[in-house]
PDB file of C-alpha atoms in Angstrom:
ATOM      1  CA  UNK M 136      -0.003   0.501  -0.037  1.00  0.00           C
ATOM      2  CA  UNK M 137       1.043   3.338  -0.551  1.00  0.00           C
ATOM      3  CA  UNK M 138       2.131   5.661   1.909  1.00  0.00           C
ATOM      4  CA  UNK M 139      -0.525   8.835   2.219  1.00  0.00           C
ATOM      5  CA  UNK M 140       0.961  12.230   0.245  1.00  0.00           C
ATOM      6  CA  UNK M 141       0.919  14.702   3.061  1.00  0.00           C
ATOM      7  CA  UNK M 142      -1.240  17.674   2.689  1.00  0.00           C
ATOM      8  CA  UNK M 143       0.238  19.492   5.880  1.00  0.00           C
ATOM      9  CA  UNK M 144       3.580  19.624   6.945  1.00  0.00           C
ATOM     10  CA  UNK M 145       5.652  19.894   9.857  1.00  0.00           C
ATOM     11  CA  UNK M 146       8.453  22.540  10.136  1.00  0.00           C
ATOM     12  CA  UNK M 147      11.259  19.830   8.598  1.00  0.00           C
ATOM     13  CA  UNK M 148       9.470  17.708   6.343  1.00  0.00           C
ATOM     14  CA  UNK M 149       8.151  21.094   4.977  1.00  0.00           C
ATOM     15  CA  UNK M 150      12.500  22.111   4.113  1.00  0.00           C
ATOM     16  CA  UNK M 151      12.591  19.221   3.188  1.00  0.00           C
ATOM     17  CA  UNK M 152      10.364  19.301   0.119  1.00  0.00           C
ATOM     18  CA  UNK M 153      11.975  22.586  -0.845  1.00  0.00           C
ATOM     19  CA  UNK M 154      15.209  20.172  -0.369  1.00  0.00           C
ATOM     20  CA  UNK M 155      16.507  22.940   2.048  1.00  0.00           C
ATOM     21  CA  UNK M 156      18.101  22.613   5.403  1.00  0.00           C
ATOM     22  CA  UNK M 157      15.183  23.527   8.035  1.00  0.00           C
ATOM     23  CA  UNK M 158      17.577  26.761   9.244  1.00  0.00           C
ATOM     24  CA  UNK M 159      17.620  27.943   5.461  1.00  0.00           C
ATOM     25  CA  UNK M 160      12.919  27.243   5.460  1.00  0.00           C
ATOM     26  CA  UNK M 161      13.181  29.694   9.399  1.00  0.00           C
ATOM     27  CA  UNK M 162      15.241  31.973   8.205  1.00  0.00           C
ATOM     28  CA  UNK M 163      12.854  32.578   5.348  1.00  0.00           C
ATOM     29  CA  UNK M 164       9.745  32.158   7.692  1.00  0.00           C
ATOM     30  CA  UNK M 165      11.065  34.957   9.525  1.00  0.00           C
ATOM     31  CA  UNK M 166      11.973  36.741   7.003  1.00  0.00           C
ATOM     32  CA  UNK M 167       8.370  37.115   5.504  1.00  0.00           C
ATOM     33  CA  UNK M 168       9.456  34.909   2.003  1.00  0.00           C
ATOM     34  CA  UNK M 169       7.518  31.375   3.545  1.00  0.00           C
ATOM     35  CA  UNK M 170       4.021  31.481   5.171  1.00  0.00           C
ATOM     36  CA  UNK M 171       4.256  31.247   9.500  1.00  0.00           C
ATOM     37  CA  UNK M 172       2.018  27.700   9.044  1.00  0.00           C
ATOM     38  CA  UNK M 173      -0.919  27.628  10.363  1.00  0.00           C
ATOM     39  CA  UNK M 174      -1.720  26.603  14.056  1.00  0.00           C
ATOM     40  CA  UNK M 175      -3.550  23.722  15.064  1.00  0.00           C
ATOM     41  CA  UNK M 176      -4.141  23.204  18.334  1.00  0.00           C
ATOM     42  CA  UNK M 177      -0.934  24.221  19.832  1.00  0.00           C
ATOM     43  CA  UNK M 178       0.402  22.493  16.744  1.00  0.00           C
ATOM     44  CA  UNK M 179       1.767  24.366  13.386  1.00  0.00           C
ATOM     45  CA  UNK M 180       1.780  23.667  10.428  1.00  0.00           C
ATOM     46  CA  UNK M 181       2.511  24.447   6.605  1.00  0.00           C
ATOM     47  CA  UNK M 182       0.124  23.694   4.092  1.00  0.00           C
ATOM     48  CA  UNK M 183       1.731  21.712   0.733  1.00  0.00           C
ATOM     49  CA  UNK M 184      -0.305  22.272  -1.592  1.00  0.00           C
ATOM     50  CA  UNK M 185       0.477  26.330  -0.964  1.00  0.00           C
ATOM     51  CA  UNK M 186       3.912  25.816  -0.125  1.00  0.00           C
ATOM     52  CA  UNK M 187       3.861  23.591  -4.325  1.00  0.00           C
ATOM     53  CA  UNK M 188       2.237  27.526  -6.044  1.00  0.00           C
ATOM     54  CA  UNK M 189       4.082  29.745  -3.942  1.00  0.00           C
ATOM     55  CA  UNK M 190       7.257  28.105  -6.197  1.00  0.00           C
ATOM     56  CA  UNK M 191       5.091  27.163  -9.277  1.00  0.00           C
ATOM     57  CA  UNK M 192       4.074  31.353  -8.647  1.00  0.00           C
ATOM     58  CA  UNK M 193       1.149  30.676  -8.806  1.00  0.00           C
ATOM     59  CA  UNK M 194       0.460  32.656  -5.575  1.00  0.00           C
ATOM     60  CA  UNK M 195       2.379  35.725  -6.906  1.00  0.00           C
ATOM     61  CA  UNK M 196       0.278  37.668  -7.498  1.00  0.00           C
ATOM     62  CA  UNK M 197      -2.813  36.332  -5.684  1.00  0.00           C
ATOM     63  CA  UNK M 198      -2.848  39.642  -3.256  1.00  0.00           C
ATOM     64  CA  UNK M 199      -2.588  36.934   0.015  1.00  0.00           C
ATOM     65  CA  UNK M 200      -1.068  37.609   3.255  1.00  0.00           C
ATOM     66  CA  UNK M 201       0.498  35.614   5.584  1.00  0.00           C
TER      67      UNK M 201
END
C-alpha cells in the first residue's frame, strides 16, 4: 500500500519538501518570504499545496497575506 501524500507538514518536513535545511526554511519564514504556517491545537503545520503554489509562482499575484 502506498503511503498517502501529506497535506500538512511540520517544519522539518516542509523544509525537506523544498530541498532546504530547516534553518534555511525557518529563515525564509522569519523573513516573511514564506508563510508562518498554521497552528492547529498548539501544533504548527504548513500547507503542502500552498508551498507548491508559492514555488510555482501561482500565488505571486494573488494578493495573499501571511
